[in-house]
Amino acid sequence: MPKHRITTTSFASVYPLYVAKAERKGRTSEVVDAVIRWLTGYSDAELATLLAGNTDFETFFAQAPAPNPARALITGVVCGVRVEEVAEPTIREIRYLDKLIDELARGRPLEKILRKG
């Protein structure tokens, strides 16, 4: 089965879109980074290195140092698809991130976005 195009897309090429979406609603890149760190376990330095490189989404999530076990608590619909029903692991991780960014853009408090496991 061929890979979905988003899995081979550079994380650094999509990151500015996440930030722009959050900033349109009064959020900052620092809050976007906090969400990404919570989800993946990357440090600020590791995240900066990844953004300076050409790491694709598949590698970004496969090499995440500490995927948050509470990410399984992320539910809801992104682009018409229920996040919790996505079977392919990398696509599900991408949808988790998309859902968190959507919640940021809707003004949900960071404390509620970062689920407790």
PDB file of C-alpha atoms in Angstrom:
ATOM      1  CA  MET A   1       0.000   0.000   0.000  1.00  0.00           C
ATOM      2  CA  PRO A   2       1.513   3.378  -0.974  1.00  0.00           C
ATOM      3  CA  LYS A   3       2.271   5.897   1.741  1.00  0.00           C
ATOM      4  CA  HIS A   4      -0.020   8.855   2.205  1.00  0.00           C
ATOM      5  CA  ARG A   5       1.591  11.990   0.801  1.00  0.00           C
ATOM      6  CA  ILE A   6       1.507  13.819   4.152  1.00  0.00           C
ATOM      7  CA  THR A   7       3.783  11.208   5.763  1.00  0.00           C
ATOM      8  CA  THR A   8       6.576  12.120   3.347  1.00  0.00           C
ATOM      9  CA  THR A   9       5.977  15.869   3.661  1.00  0.00           C
ATOM     10  CA  SER A  10       8.570  17.863   5.571  1.00  0.00           C
ATOM     11  CA  PHE A  11       7.447  18.755   9.091  1.00  0.00           C
ATOM     12  CA  ALA A  12       9.270  22.091   8.744  1.00  0.00           C
ATOM     13  CA  SER A  13       7.147  22.975   5.698  1.00  0.00           C
ATOM     14  CA  VAL A  14       3.868  22.479   7.603  1.00  0.00           C
ATOM     15  CA  TYR A  15       4.969  23.992  10.932  1.00  0.00           C
ATOM     16  CA  PRO A  16       4.537  27.622   9.723  1.00  0.00           C
ATOM     17  CA  LEU A  17       0.944  26.779   8.784  1.00  0.00           C
ATOM     18  CA  TYR A  18       0.283  25.512  12.315  1.00  0.00           C
ATOM     19  CA  VAL A  19       1.774  28.701  13.759  1.00  0.00           C
ATOM     20  CA  ALA A  20      -0.166  30.938  11.356  1.00  0.00           C
ATOM     21  CA  LYS A  21      -3.443  29.223  12.245  1.00  0.00           C
ATOM     22  CA  ALA A  22      -2.771  29.686  15.970  1.00  0.00           C
ATOM     23  CA  GLU A  23      -1.600  33.294  15.553  1.00  0.00           C
ATOM     24  CA  ARG A  24      -4.757  34.249  13.635  1.00  0.00           C
ATOM     25  CA  LYS A  25      -6.602  33.449  16.848  1.00  0.00           C
ATOM     26  CA  GLY A  26      -4.218  35.313  19.150  1.00  0.00           C
ATOM     27  CA  ARG A  27      -1.982  32.393  20.112  1.00  0.00           C
ATOM     28  CA  THR A  28       1.818  32.341  19.809  1.00  0.00           C
ATOM     29  CA  SER A  29       4.418  30.054  18.280  1.00  0.00           C
ATOM     30  CA  GLU A  30       5.544  29.294  21.844  1.00  0.00           C
ATOM     31  CA  VAL A  31       2.136  27.777  22.609  1.00  0.00           C
ATOM     32  CA  VAL A  32       2.289  25.742  19.375  1.00  0.00           C
ATOM     33  CA  ASP A  33       5.738  24.508  20.443  1.00  0.00           C
ATOM     34  CA  ALA A  34       4.391  23.595  23.899  1.00  0.00           C
ATOM     35  CA  VAL A  35       1.686  21.462  22.287  1.00  0.00           C
ATOM     36  CA  ILE A  36       4.232  19.733  20.019  1.00  0.00           C
ATOM     37  CA  ARG A  37       6.578  19.097  22.964  1.00  0.00           C
ATOM     38  CA  TRP A  38       3.702  17.653  25.016  1.00  0.00           C
ATOM     39  CA  LEU A  39       2.657  15.346  22.176  1.00  0.00           C
ATOM     40  CA  THR A  40       6.122  14.112  21.160  1.00  0.00           C
ATOM     41  CA  GLY A  41       8.564  14.689  24.005  1.00  0.00           C
ATOM     42  CA  TYR A  42      10.948  16.710  21.835  1.00  0.00           C
ATOM     43  CA  SER A  43      12.928  19.399  23.669  1.00  0.00           C
ATOM     44  CA  ASP A  44      13.120  22.983  22.414  1.00  0.00           C
ATOM     45  CA  ALA A  45      16.596  22.294  21.004  1.00  0.00           C
ATOM     46  CA  GLU A  46      15.485  19.088  19.270  1.00  0.00           C
ATOM     47  CA  LEU A  47      12.461  20.837  17.815  1.00  0.00           C
ATOM     48  CA  ALA A  48      14.651  23.683  16.516  1.00  0.00           C
ATOM     49  CA  THR A  49      16.973  21.152  14.872  1.00  0.00           C
ATOM     50  CA  LEU A  50      14.051  19.384  13.209  1.00  0.00           C
ATOM     51  CA  LEU A  51      12.642  22.684  11.945  1.00  0.00           C
ATOM     52  CA  ALA A  52      16.022  23.573  10.458  1.00  0.00           C
ATOM     53  CA  GLY A  53      16.186  20.231   8.644  1.00  0.00           C
ATOM     54  CA  ASN A  54      14.064  18.337   6.183  1.00  0.00           C
ATOM     55  CA  THR A  55      12.569  15.678   8.466  1.00  0.00           C
ATOM     56  CA  ASP A  56       9.361  14.189   7.108  1.00  0.00           C
ATOM     57  CA  PHE A  57       6.301  13.575   9.286  1.00  0.00           C
ATOM     58  CA  GLU A  58       6.858   9.821   9.378  1.00  0.00           C
ATOM     59  CA  THR A  59      10.383  10.248  10.752  1.00  0.00           C
ATOM     60  CA  PHE A  60       9.293  13.095  13.021  1.00  0.00           C
ATOM     61  CA  PHE A  61       6.800  10.869  14.827  1.00  0.00           C
ATOM     62  CA  ALA A  62       8.826   7.620  14.569  1.00  0.00           C
ATOM     63  CA  GLN A  63      11.790   9.263  16.311  1.00  0.00           C
ATOM     64  CA  ALA A  64       9.775  11.193  18.892  1.00  0.00           C
ATOM     65  CA  PRO A  65      11.675  10.689  22.154  1.00  0.00           C
ATOM     66  CA  ALA A  66       8.658  10.376  24.466  1.00  0.00           C
ATOM     67  CA  PRO A  67       5.238  10.199  22.803  1.00  0.00           C
ATOM     68  CA  ASN A  68       2.776  11.236  25.471  1.00  0.00           C
ATOM     69  CA  PRO A  69       0.609   8.278  26.515  1.00  0.00           C
ATOM     70  CA  ALA A  70      -2.267  10.711  27.165  1.00  0.00           C
ATOM     71  CA  ARG A  71      -2.436  11.439  23.425  1.00  0.00           C
ATOM     72  CA  ALA A  72      -4.863   8.517  23.193  1.00  0.00           C
ATOM     73  CA  LEU A  73      -7.327  10.789  25.022  1.00  0.00           C
ATOM     74  CA  ILE A  74      -7.453  13.091  21.977  1.00  0.00           C
ATOM     75  CA  THR A  75     -10.768  12.515  20.260  1.00  0.00           C
ATOM     76  CA  GLY A  76     -12.935  14.347  17.803  1.00  0.00           C
ATOM     77  CA  VAL A  77     -13.147  15.150  14.132  1.00  0.00           C
ATOM     78  CA  VAL A  78     -10.452  16.659  11.910  1.00  0.00           C
ATOM     79  CA  CYS A  79     -11.189  17.128   8.214  1.00  0.00           C
ATOM     80  CA  GLY A  80     -14.306  14.997   8.560  1.00  0.00           C
ATOM     81  CA  VAL A  81     -12.444  12.040  10.081  1.00  0.00           C
ATOM     82  CA  ARG A  82     -12.705  10.865  13.696  1.00  0.00           C
ATOM     83  CA  VAL A  83      -9.139  10.994  15.053  1.00  0.00           C
ATOM     84  CA  GLU A  84      -9.601   7.962  17.283  1.00  0.00           C
ATOM     85  CA  GLU A  85     -10.700   5.817  14.315  1.00  0.00           C
ATOM     86  CA  VAL A  86      -7.634   6.420  12.112  1.00  0.00           C
ATOM     87  CA  ALA A  87      -5.963   3.027  11.688  1.00  0.00           C
ATOM     88  CA  GLU A  88      -2.593   4.031  10.213  1.00  0.00           C
ATOM     89  CA  PRO A  89      -0.304   5.034  13.138  1.00  0.00           C
ATOM     90  CA  THR A  90       1.568   7.909  11.474  1.00  0.00           C
ATOM     91  CA  ILE A  91      -1.609   9.438  10.064  1.00  0.00           C
ATOM     92  CA  ARG A  92      -3.235   9.131  13.504  1.00  0.00           C
ATOM     93  CA  GLU A  93      -0.280  10.995  15.088  1.00  0.00           C
ATOM     94  CA  ILE A  94      -0.572  13.732  12.464  1.00  0.00           C
ATOM     95  CA  ARG A  95      -4.313  13.977  13.132  1.00  0.00           C
ATOM     96  CA  TYR A  96      -3.637  14.204  16.880  1.00  0.00           C
ATOM     97  CA  LEU A  97      -1.415  17.214  16.195  1.00  0.00           C
ATOM     98  CA  ASP A  98      -3.970  18.715  13.798  1.00  0.00           C
ATOM     99  CA  LYS A  99      -6.693  18.338  16.439  1.00  0.00           C
ATOM    100  CA  LEU A 100      -4.559  20.037  19.109  1.00  0.00           C
ATOM    101  CA  ILE A 101      -3.775  22.953  16.775  1.00  0.00           C
ATOM    102  CA  ASP A 102      -7.497  23.248  15.951  1.00  0.00           C
ATOM    103  CA  GLU A 103      -8.282  23.430  19.664  1.00  0.00           C
ATOM    104  CA  LEU A 104      -5.642  26.149  20.106  1.00  0.00           C
ATOM    105  CA  ALA A 105      -7.164  28.112  17.252  1.00  0.00           C
ATOM    106  CA  ARG A 106     -10.614  27.815  18.818  1.00  0.00           C
ATOM    107  CA  GLY A 107      -9.345  29.381  22.017  1.00  0.00           C
ATOM    108  CA  ARG A 108      -9.460  26.303  24.227  1.00  0.00           C
ATOM    109  CA  PRO A 109      -7.258  26.769  27.323  1.00  0.00           C
ATOM    110  CA  LEU A 110      -3.845  25.123  27.067  1.00  0.00           C
ATOM    111  CA  GLU A 111      -4.456  23.239  30.322  1.00  0.00           C
ATOM    112  CA  LYS A 112      -7.416  21.458  28.706  1.00  0.00           C
ATOM    113  CA  ILE A 113      -5.638  20.850  25.406  1.00  0.00           C
ATOM    114  CA  LEU A 114      -2.799  19.051  27.174  1.00  0.00           C
ATOM    115  CA  ARG A 115      -4.807  16.113  28.415  1.00  0.00           C
ATOM    116  CA  LYS A 116      -3.913  14.421  31.660  1.00  0.00           C
ATOM    117  CA  GLY A 117      -3.405  10.671  31.436  1.00  0.00           C
TER     118      GLY A 117
END
